[in-house]
Short mmCIF file of C-alpha atoms in Angstrom, two decimals:
data_model
loop_
_atom_site.label_atom_id
_atom_site.label_comp_id
_atom_site.label_asym_id
_atom_site.label_seq_id
_atom_site.Cartn_x
_atom_site.Cartn_y
_atom_site.Cartn_z
CA UNK A 6 51.74 66.20 115.45
CA UNK A 7 54.27 63.38 115.74
CA UNK A 8 53.65 60.44 113.41
CA UNK A 9 56.31 58.32 115.14
CA UNK A 10 57.35 58.31 118.78
CA UNK A 11 59.95 55.90 120.15
CA UNK A 12 60.85 56.22 123.82
CA UNK A 13 63.78 54.54 125.61
CA UNK A 14 63.97 51.65 123.13
CA UNK A 15 66.13 48.70 124.13
CA UNK A 16 66.76 45.64 121.98
CA UNK A 17 69.27 42.80 122.39
CA UNK A 18 70.02 39.68 120.41
CA UNK A 19 71.14 37.09 122.95
CA UNK A 20 73.85 38.91 124.92
CA UNK A 21 74.45 41.61 122.29
CA UNK A 22 72.76 44.94 123.10
CA UNK A 23 71.90 46.52 119.74
CA UNK A 24 69.67 49.42 120.85
CA UNK A 25 70.47 51.09 124.16
CA UNK A 26 67.77 53.56 125.12
CA UNK A 27 66.86 55.19 121.80
CA UNK A 28 64.50 58.19 121.80
CA UNK A 29 63.22 59.34 118.42
CA UNK A 30 60.22 61.39 117.32
CA UNK A 31 59.22 62.22 113.75
CA UNK A 32 56.75 65.01 113.02
CA UNK A 33 54.15 64.96 110.27
CA UNK A 34 55.75 66.00 106.98
CA UNK A 35 59.29 65.63 108.33
CA UNK A 36 62.06 63.73 106.54
CA UNK A 37 64.58 62.16 108.92
CA UNK A 38 67.74 60.49 107.64
CA UNK A 39 69.45 57.95 109.91
CA UNK A 40 73.16 57.56 109.25
CA UNK A 41 76.04 55.74 110.90
CA UNK A 42 78.46 52.84 110.53
CA UNK A 43 77.34 49.29 109.84
CA UNK A 44 76.35 47.53 113.05
CA UNK A 45 75.35 50.78 114.74
CA UNK A 46 71.70 49.76 115.12
CA UNK A 47 70.10 51.71 112.25
CA UNK A 48 68.31 48.83 110.52
CA UNK A 49 67.30 47.25 113.83
CA UNK A 50 65.70 50.54 114.83
CA UNK A 51 63.66 50.50 111.61
CA UNK A 52 62.71 46.86 112.07
CA UNK A 53 61.46 47.59 115.59
CA UNK A 54 59.45 50.59 114.38
CA UNK A 55 57.83 48.49 111.64
CA UNK A 56 56.98 45.48 113.85
CA UNK A 57 59.51 43.16 112.17
CA UNK A 58 61.34 42.89 115.50
CA UNK A 59 59.94 43.08 119.04
CA UNK A 60 61.64 45.46 121.43
CA UNK A 61 62.75 44.36 124.90
CA UNK A 62 61.57 47.54 126.61
CA UNK A 63 60.39 51.03 125.80
CA UNK A 64 57.37 52.52 124.08
CA UNK A 65 56.41 52.97 120.41
CA UNK A 66 53.48 55.05 119.12
CA UNK A 67 52.69 55.26 115.40
CA UNK A 68 50.10 57.65 114.02
CA UNK A 69 48.78 58.27 117.51
CA UNK A 70 48.20 54.56 118.23
CA UNK A 71 50.33 52.75 120.78
CA UNK A 72 52.15 49.72 119.42
CA UNK A 73 53.81 48.65 122.66
CA UNK A 74 55.00 49.78 126.07
CA UNK A 75 56.84 48.48 129.12
CA UNK A 76 55.44 50.90 131.67
CA UNK A 77 55.13 48.15 134.30
CA UNK A 78 58.55 46.66 133.60
CA UNK A 79 57.24 44.05 131.13
CA UNK A 80 56.83 44.58 127.40
CA UNK A 81 53.22 44.56 126.17
CA UNK A 82 52.20 44.68 122.50
CA UNK A 83 48.79 45.71 121.22
CA UNK A 84 46.22 43.17 120.05
CA UNK A 85 45.90 41.76 116.54
CA UNK A 86 43.23 44.22 115.40
CA UNK A 87 45.16 47.28 116.58
CA UNK A 88 48.34 45.84 115.10
CA UNK A 89 46.63 45.63 111.72
CA UNK A 90 45.53 49.25 112.04
CA UNK A 91 49.07 50.34 112.90
CA UNK A 92 50.57 48.43 109.98
CA UNK A 93 48.20 50.24 107.62
CA UNK A 94 49.69 53.55 108.79
CA UNK A 95 53.18 52.90 107.41
CA UNK A 96 54.96 51.69 104.30
CA UNK A 97 58.34 49.98 104.20
CA UNK A 98 60.87 49.90 101.37
CA UNK A 99 63.61 47.28 101.72
CA UNK A 100 67.11 47.46 100.28
CA UNK A 101 66.57 44.26 98.27
CA UNK A 102 63.16 45.18 96.83
CA UNK A 103 61.24 42.13 98.22
CA UNK A 104 58.87 41.98 95.25
CA UNK A 105 56.92 38.80 94.60
CA UNK A 106 58.76 37.27 91.61
CA UNK A 107 55.69 35.35 90.37
CA UNK A 108 53.48 38.47 90.36
CA UNK A 109 53.44 41.10 87.64
CA UNK A 110 54.40 44.66 88.53
CA UNK A 111 50.75 45.69 88.79
CA UNK A 112 49.81 42.69 90.92
CA UNK A 113 52.71 43.38 93.28
CA UNK A 114 51.03 46.73 93.96
CA UNK A 115 47.36 45.73 93.93
CA UNK A 116 47.51 42.44 95.85
CA UNK A 117 47.58 43.98 99.34
CA UNK A 118 45.12 46.70 98.34
CA UNK A 119 42.53 44.07 97.45
CA UNK A 120 43.18 41.37 100.05
CA UNK A 121 44.40 43.41 103.03
CA UNK A 122 42.90 46.86 102.59
CA UNK A 123 39.69 45.52 100.98
CA UNK A 124 39.70 47.85 97.99
CA UNK A 125 37.68 46.88 94.94
CA UNK A 126 39.68 45.56 92.01
CA UNK A 127 38.77 48.66 90.00
CA UNK A 128 39.92 51.03 92.76
CA UNK A 129 43.15 49.06 93.27
CA UNK A 130 43.89 49.19 89.53
CA UNK A 131 43.24 52.93 89.50
CA UNK A 132 45.65 53.52 92.40
CA UNK A 133 48.24 51.25 90.79
CA UNK A 134 48.07 52.97 87.41
CA UNK A 135 48.45 56.41 88.97
CA UNK A 136 51.48 55.33 90.99
CA UNK A 137 53.18 53.59 88.06
CA UNK A 138 52.71 56.75 86.02
CA UNK A 139 54.25 58.76 88.86
CA UNK A 140 57.22 56.36 88.92
CA UNK A 141 57.55 56.53 85.10
CA UNK A 142 56.81 52.81 84.92
CA UNK A 143 53.35 52.71 83.32
CA UNK A 144 54.78 50.76 80.40
CA UNK A 145 56.05 48.05 82.78
CA UNK A 146 52.70 47.20 84.42
CA UNK A 147 52.50 43.70 82.95
CA UNK A 148 56.20 42.85 83.27
CA UNK A 149 57.63 40.58 85.96
CA UNK A 150 60.36 41.72 88.38
CA UNK A 151 63.02 39.60 86.68
CA UNK A 152 62.61 41.73 83.55
CA UNK A 153 63.23 45.01 85.37
CA UNK A 154 66.46 46.75 86.31
CA UNK A 155 67.27 47.10 89.99
CA UNK A 156 66.28 50.75 89.91
CA UNK A 157 62.94 49.91 88.31
CA UNK A 158 62.29 47.20 90.88
CA UNK A 159 62.98 49.64 93.69
CA UNK A 160 60.60 52.18 92.18
CA UNK A 161 57.92 49.47 92.08
CA UNK A 162 58.66 48.82 95.76
CA UNK A 163 58.17 52.51 96.52
CA UNK A 164 54.89 52.51 94.57
CA UNK A 165 53.75 49.50 96.58
CA UNK A 166 54.61 51.28 99.83
CA UNK A 167 52.65 54.36 98.73
CA UNK A 168 49.61 52.42 97.51
CA UNK A 169 47.77 52.27 100.83
CA UNK A 170 48.31 56.02 101.42
CA UNK A 171 50.41 55.55 104.58
CA UNK A 172 51.12 58.26 107.12
CA UNK A 173 54.86 57.47 107.12
CA UNK A 174 57.27 55.52 104.93
CA UNK A 175 60.43 53.82 106.20
CA UNK A 176 63.34 53.23 103.81
CA UNK A 177 66.08 50.76 104.77
CA UNK A 178 69.09 51.74 102.65
CA UNK A 179 66.97 51.88 99.47
CA UNK A 180 69.93 52.30 97.11
CA UNK A 181 72.52 49.97 98.66
CA UNK A 182 71.85 47.23 96.07
CA UNK A 183 72.02 49.61 93.10
CA UNK A 184 74.87 50.91 90.97
CA UNK A 185 75.45 54.71 90.93
CA UNK A 186 73.50 55.32 87.71
CA UNK A 187 70.38 53.51 88.95
CA UNK A 188 70.73 55.12 92.37
CA UNK A 189 70.07 58.57 90.88
CA UNK A 190 66.59 57.60 89.66
CA UNK A 191 65.52 56.16 92.99
CA UNK A 192 66.87 59.12 94.96
CA UNK A 193 64.99 61.50 92.66
CA UNK A 194 61.74 59.68 93.43
CA UNK A 195 62.38 60.00 97.18
CA UNK A 196 63.36 63.65 96.76
CA UNK A 197 60.08 64.31 94.93
CA UNK A 198 58.18 62.67 97.81
CA UNK A 199 59.99 64.98 100.23
CA UNK A 200 58.81 68.04 98.29
CA UNK A 201 55.25 66.66 98.64
CA UNK A 202 55.77 66.60 102.43
CA UNK A 203 55.61 62.82 102.75
CA UNK A 204 56.73 61.81 106.24
CA UNK A 205 59.80 59.59 105.84
CA UNK A 206 62.53 57.91 107.86
CA UNK A 207 65.45 56.95 105.62
CA UNK A 208 68.41 54.82 106.66
CA UNK A 209 71.05 55.75 104.13
CA UNK A 210 74.77 55.91 103.34
CA UNK A 211 74.18 58.65 100.75
CA UNK A 212 75.52 61.63 102.68
CA UNK A 213 74.92 64.30 100.04
CA UNK A 214 71.35 63.05 99.60
CA UNK A 215 70.76 63.10 103.37
CA UNK A 216 72.18 66.62 103.58
CA UNK A 217 70.07 68.00 100.73
CA UNK A 218 66.75 66.17 101.22
CA UNK A 219 66.32 65.44 104.94
CA UNK A 220 65.06 67.99 107.42
CA UNK A 221 66.97 66.31 110.22
CA UNK A 222 69.80 63.78 110.45
CA UNK A 223 70.24 61.27 113.25
CA UNK A 224 73.73 59.79 113.63
CA UNK A 225 73.78 56.40 115.35
CA UNK A 226 76.70 54.35 116.55
CA UNK A 227 76.98 51.58 119.10
CA UNK A 228 73.23 51.39 119.61
CA UNK A 229 72.80 55.01 120.70
CA UNK A 230 72.06 58.33 119.02
CA UNK A 231 75.39 60.14 119.16
CA UNK A 232 74.16 63.36 117.57
CA UNK A 233 71.14 64.74 115.74
CA UNK A 234 70.23 68.07 114.23
CA UNK A 235 69.25 69.99 111.09
CA UNK A 236 70.56 68.04 108.11
CA UNK A 237 72.82 70.60 106.46
CA UNK A 238 74.21 71.80 109.79
CA UNK A 239 75.03 68.30 111.03
CA UNK A 240 76.84 67.30 107.84
CA UNK A 241 78.79 70.54 107.45
CA UNK A 242 79.43 71.32 111.12
CA UNK A 243 79.07 68.24 113.36
CA UNK A 244 79.57 68.78 117.08
CA UNK A 245 80.64 65.32 118.28
CA UNK A 246 84.08 63.89 117.54
CA UNK A 247 82.60 60.51 116.60
CA UNK A 248 80.34 62.20 114.04
CA UNK A 249 83.25 64.17 112.62
CA UNK A 250 85.32 61.01 112.24
CA UNK A 251 82.47 59.16 110.50
CA UNK A 252 81.74 61.99 108.07
CA UNK A 253 85.42 62.41 107.27
CA UNK A 254 85.20 59.06 105.51
CA UNK A 255 82.83 60.62 102.97
#
Protein backbone atom coordinates (compact mmCIF):
# COMPACT_ATOMS: atom_id res chain seq x y z
CA UNK A 1 0.00 0.00 0.00
CA UNK A 2 1.24 3.49 -0.86
CA UNK A 3 1.05 5.98 2.00
CA UNK A 4 1.90 8.91 -0.31
CA UNK A 5 1.03 9.38 -3.97
CA UNK A 6 1.92 12.54 -5.87
CA UNK A 7 1.01 12.66 -9.56
CA UNK A 8 2.17 15.25 -12.12
CA UNK A 9 2.75 17.96 -9.50
CA UNK A 10 3.31 21.48 -10.79
CA UNK A 11 4.06 24.50 -8.62
CA UNK A 12 5.21 28.00 -9.57
CA UNK A 13 5.96 31.12 -7.59
CA UNK A 14 5.01 34.02 -9.85
CA UNK A 15 6.82 33.23 -13.11
CA UNK A 16 9.29 30.77 -11.56
CA UNK A 17 8.37 27.11 -12.12
CA UNK A 18 9.66 25.22 -9.08
CA UNK A 19 8.03 21.80 -9.61
CA UNK A 20 7.57 20.59 -13.17
CA UNK A 21 5.49 17.43 -13.27
CA UNK A 22 6.74 15.48 -10.25
CA UNK A 23 5.56 11.88 -9.75
CA UNK A 24 6.40 10.27 -6.42
CA UNK A 25 4.94 7.32 -4.51
CA UNK A 26 6.03 6.09 -1.08
CA UNK A 27 5.04 2.63 0.14
CA UNK A 28 4.16 1.75 3.71
CA UNK A 29 7.34 1.16 5.71
CA UNK A 30 9.57 2.69 3.03
CA UNK A 31 12.24 5.30 3.72
CA UNK A 32 12.81 7.68 0.81
CA UNK A 33 15.63 10.22 0.83
CA UNK A 34 15.31 13.25 -1.45
CA UNK A 35 18.63 14.78 -2.44
CA UNK A 36 19.78 17.48 -4.83
CA UNK A 37 21.22 20.99 -5.04
CA UNK A 38 19.68 23.97 -3.29
CA UNK A 39 16.85 25.44 -5.35
CA UNK A 40 16.06 22.11 -6.99
CA UNK A 41 12.55 21.92 -5.53
CA UNK A 42 13.09 19.46 -2.65
CA UNK A 43 11.66 21.55 0.18
CA UNK A 44 8.81 22.85 -2.00
CA UNK A 45 7.86 19.26 -2.77
CA UNK A 46 7.68 18.53 0.97
CA UNK A 47 5.70 21.69 1.65
CA UNK A 48 3.17 20.72 -1.02
CA UNK A 49 2.85 17.20 0.39
CA UNK A 50 2.24 18.57 3.89
CA UNK A 51 -0.32 21.23 2.87
CA UNK A 52 1.99 24.18 3.65
CA UNK A 53 1.87 25.14 -0.04
CA UNK A 54 -0.94 24.64 -2.56
CA UNK A 55 -0.03 23.02 -5.85
CA UNK A 56 -1.04 24.54 -9.18
CA UNK A 57 -2.00 21.21 -10.75
CA UNK A 58 -1.69 17.50 -10.15
CA UNK A 59 -3.00 15.07 -7.57
CA UNK A 60 -1.94 14.19 -4.00
CA UNK A 61 -3.23 11.24 -1.96
CA UNK A 62 -2.07 10.66 1.62
CA UNK A 63 -2.95 7.52 3.54
CA UNK A 64 -5.56 6.64 0.95
CA UNK A 65 -7.37 9.99 1.25
CA UNK A 66 -7.28 12.48 -1.61
CA UNK A 67 -5.91 15.88 -0.66
CA UNK A 68 -6.34 17.54 -4.05
CA UNK A 69 -6.67 16.97 -7.77
CA UNK A 70 -6.91 18.90 -11.03
CA UNK A 71 -8.67 16.26 -13.10
CA UNK A 72 -10.91 18.85 -14.77
CA UNK A 73 -8.10 21.34 -15.39
CA UNK A 74 -8.71 23.30 -12.17
CA UNK A 75 -7.14 22.53 -8.80
CA UNK A 76 -9.58 21.35 -6.13
CA UNK A 77 -8.66 20.78 -2.48
CA UNK A 78 -10.64 18.67 -0.03
CA UNK A 79 -12.90 20.22 2.60
CA UNK A 80 -11.88 21.32 6.07
CA UNK A 81 -12.92 18.10 7.81
CA UNK A 82 -11.06 15.86 5.36
CA UNK A 83 -8.06 18.19 5.52
CA UNK A 84 -7.94 17.72 9.28
CA UNK A 85 -8.06 13.95 8.83
CA UNK A 86 -5.21 14.07 6.31
CA UNK A 87 -3.07 16.25 8.56
CA UNK A 88 -3.46 13.70 11.35
CA UNK A 89 -1.89 11.09 9.06
CA UNK A 90 1.53 12.76 8.86
CA UNK A 91 4.18 14.36 11.02
CA UNK A 92 6.61 17.05 9.92
CA UNK A 93 10.06 17.84 11.31
CA UNK A 94 11.49 21.20 10.27
CA UNK A 95 15.16 22.10 9.96
CA UNK A 96 14.82 24.89 12.54
CA UNK A 97 12.89 22.87 15.14
CA UNK A 98 9.81 25.20 15.33
CA UNK A 99 9.20 24.47 19.01
CA UNK A 100 7.04 26.85 21.03
CA UNK A 101 9.60 28.77 23.12
CA UNK A 102 7.11 29.57 25.91
CA UNK A 103 6.09 25.91 26.33
CA UNK A 104 8.04 23.30 28.26
CA UNK A 105 9.36 20.27 26.40
CA UNK A 106 6.45 18.15 27.60
CA UNK A 107 3.86 20.76 26.69
CA UNK A 108 5.35 21.12 23.20
CA UNK A 109 4.50 17.43 22.74
CA UNK A 110 1.17 17.21 24.57
CA UNK A 111 -0.49 20.44 23.41
CA UNK A 112 -1.68 19.13 20.04
CA UNK A 113 -2.56 15.74 21.51
CA UNK A 114 -5.00 17.37 23.92
CA UNK A 115 -6.41 20.22 21.84
CA UNK A 116 -6.26 18.80 18.30
CA UNK A 117 -6.40 15.03 18.73
CA UNK A 118 -8.68 15.22 21.80
CA UNK A 119 -6.63 12.91 24.00
CA UNK A 120 -7.12 13.07 27.75
CA UNK A 121 -4.40 14.86 29.69
CA UNK A 122 -3.40 11.55 31.28
CA UNK A 123 -3.11 9.77 27.92
CA UNK A 124 -1.17 12.69 26.41
CA UNK A 125 1.27 12.66 29.33
CA UNK A 126 1.73 8.92 28.97
CA UNK A 127 2.52 9.23 25.25
CA UNK A 128 4.86 12.15 25.93
CA UNK A 129 6.78 10.35 28.67
CA UNK A 130 7.27 7.26 26.50
CA UNK A 131 8.56 9.32 23.59
CA UNK A 132 10.92 11.41 25.72
CA UNK A 133 12.33 8.20 27.15
CA UNK A 134 12.80 6.88 23.61
CA UNK A 135 14.63 10.11 22.68
CA UNK A 136 16.77 9.91 25.86
CA UNK A 137 15.26 13.19 27.02
CA UNK A 138 13.09 12.12 29.98
CA UNK A 139 15.17 14.33 32.27
CA UNK A 140 14.38 17.38 30.11
CA UNK A 141 10.57 17.18 30.30
CA UNK A 142 10.18 20.38 32.31
CA UNK A 143 12.90 22.37 30.56
CA UNK A 144 12.22 25.07 27.97
CA UNK A 145 13.65 24.95 24.44
CA UNK A 146 16.14 27.74 25.14
CA UNK A 147 17.85 25.48 27.69
CA UNK A 148 18.36 22.64 25.21
CA UNK A 149 21.09 22.06 22.65
CA UNK A 150 20.11 22.12 18.99
CA UNK A 151 20.28 18.35 18.83
CA UNK A 152 18.02 18.01 21.87
CA UNK A 153 15.53 20.46 20.39
CA UNK A 154 15.42 18.48 17.17
CA UNK A 155 14.81 15.26 19.09
CA UNK A 156 11.90 16.97 20.85
CA UNK A 157 10.59 17.96 17.41
CA UNK A 158 10.79 14.33 16.29
CA UNK A 159 8.97 13.22 19.45
CA UNK A 160 6.26 15.77 18.74
CA UNK A 161 5.91 14.47 15.17
CA UNK A 162 5.60 10.90 16.45
CA UNK A 163 3.12 11.72 19.22
CA UNK A 164 -0.05 11.40 17.14
CA UNK A 165 1.12 8.04 15.70
CA UNK A 166 1.24 9.27 12.08
CA UNK A 167 1.35 7.02 9.04
CA UNK A 168 4.28 8.96 7.53
CA UNK A 169 6.83 11.50 8.75
CA UNK A 170 8.42 14.16 6.55
CA UNK A 171 11.85 15.56 7.47
CA UNK A 172 13.04 18.81 5.86
CA UNK A 173 16.83 18.77 6.22
CA UNK A 174 16.60 17.84 9.92
CA UNK A 175 20.32 18.29 10.61
CA UNK A 176 21.14 21.39 8.54
CA UNK A 177 21.08 23.67 11.60
CA UNK A 178 23.28 21.37 13.71
CA UNK A 179 27.01 20.97 14.08
CA UNK A 180 28.52 17.55 13.17
CA UNK A 181 28.58 16.24 16.74
CA UNK A 182 24.90 17.00 17.36
CA UNK A 183 23.99 15.71 13.91
CA UNK A 184 25.06 12.18 14.88
CA UNK A 185 22.47 11.95 17.67
CA UNK A 186 19.60 13.09 15.47
CA UNK A 187 20.57 10.79 12.61
CA UNK A 188 20.72 7.85 15.03
CA UNK A 189 17.15 8.56 16.12
CA UNK A 190 15.99 8.60 12.49
CA UNK A 191 17.97 5.44 11.76
CA UNK A 192 16.27 3.70 14.69
CA UNK A 193 12.86 4.75 13.29
CA UNK A 194 13.85 3.23 9.95
CA UNK A 195 14.58 -0.11 11.62
CA UNK A 196 11.07 0.07 13.14
CA UNK A 197 9.69 0.43 9.58
CA UNK A 198 8.40 3.97 10.07
CA UNK A 199 7.41 5.41 6.69
CA UNK A 200 9.59 8.48 6.09
CA UNK A 201 10.47 11.02 3.42
CA UNK A 202 13.73 12.77 4.27
CA UNK A 203 15.16 15.77 2.43
CA UNK A 204 18.83 15.64 3.32
CA UNK A 205 22.37 16.65 2.34
CA UNK A 206 23.82 13.77 4.38
CA UNK A 207 24.81 11.44 1.55
CA UNK A 208 26.27 8.63 3.65
CA UNK A 209 23.16 8.66 5.84
CA UNK A 210 20.88 8.56 2.78
CA UNK A 211 22.91 5.69 1.32
CA UNK A 212 22.86 3.60 4.51
CA UNK A 213 19.36 4.30 5.88
CA UNK A 214 17.03 4.99 2.94
CA UNK A 215 15.46 2.26 0.85
CA UNK A 216 15.29 4.56 -2.15
CA UNK A 217 16.89 7.86 -3.14
CA UNK A 218 15.26 10.48 -5.34
CA UNK A 219 17.62 13.01 -6.94
CA UNK A 220 15.94 16.31 -7.85
CA UNK A 221 17.28 19.22 -9.83
CA UNK A 222 15.56 22.03 -11.68
CA UNK A 223 12.13 21.03 -10.45
CA UNK A 224 12.21 17.51 -11.87
CA UNK A 225 13.26 14.06 -10.68
CA UNK A 226 16.46 13.41 -12.59
CA UNK A 227 17.04 9.92 -11.24
CA UNK A 228 15.75 7.57 -8.56
CA UNK A 229 16.58 4.08 -7.43
CA UNK A 230 17.76 1.83 -4.59
CA UNK A 231 19.76 3.99 -2.20
CA UNK A 232 23.12 2.22 -2.21
CA UNK A 233 23.02 1.65 -5.97
CA UNK A 234 22.19 5.27 -6.79
CA UNK A 235 24.97 6.68 -4.60
CA UNK A 236 27.64 4.22 -5.71
CA UNK A 237 26.63 3.82 -9.36
CA UNK A 238 24.46 6.70 -10.60
CA UNK A 239 23.25 6.49 -14.19
CA UNK A 240 22.65 10.14 -15.08
CA UNK A 241 25.51 12.57 -15.69
CA UNK A 242 23.83 15.27 -13.60
CA UNK A 243 23.60 12.85 -10.66
CA UNK A 244 27.23 11.87 -11.05
CA UNK A 245 28.32 15.50 -11.06
CA UNK A 246 26.27 16.28 -7.94
CA UNK A 247 27.56 13.28 -5.99
CA UNK A 248 31.14 14.02 -7.00
CA UNK A 249 30.90 17.07 -4.74
CA UNK A 250 30.54 14.75 -1.75
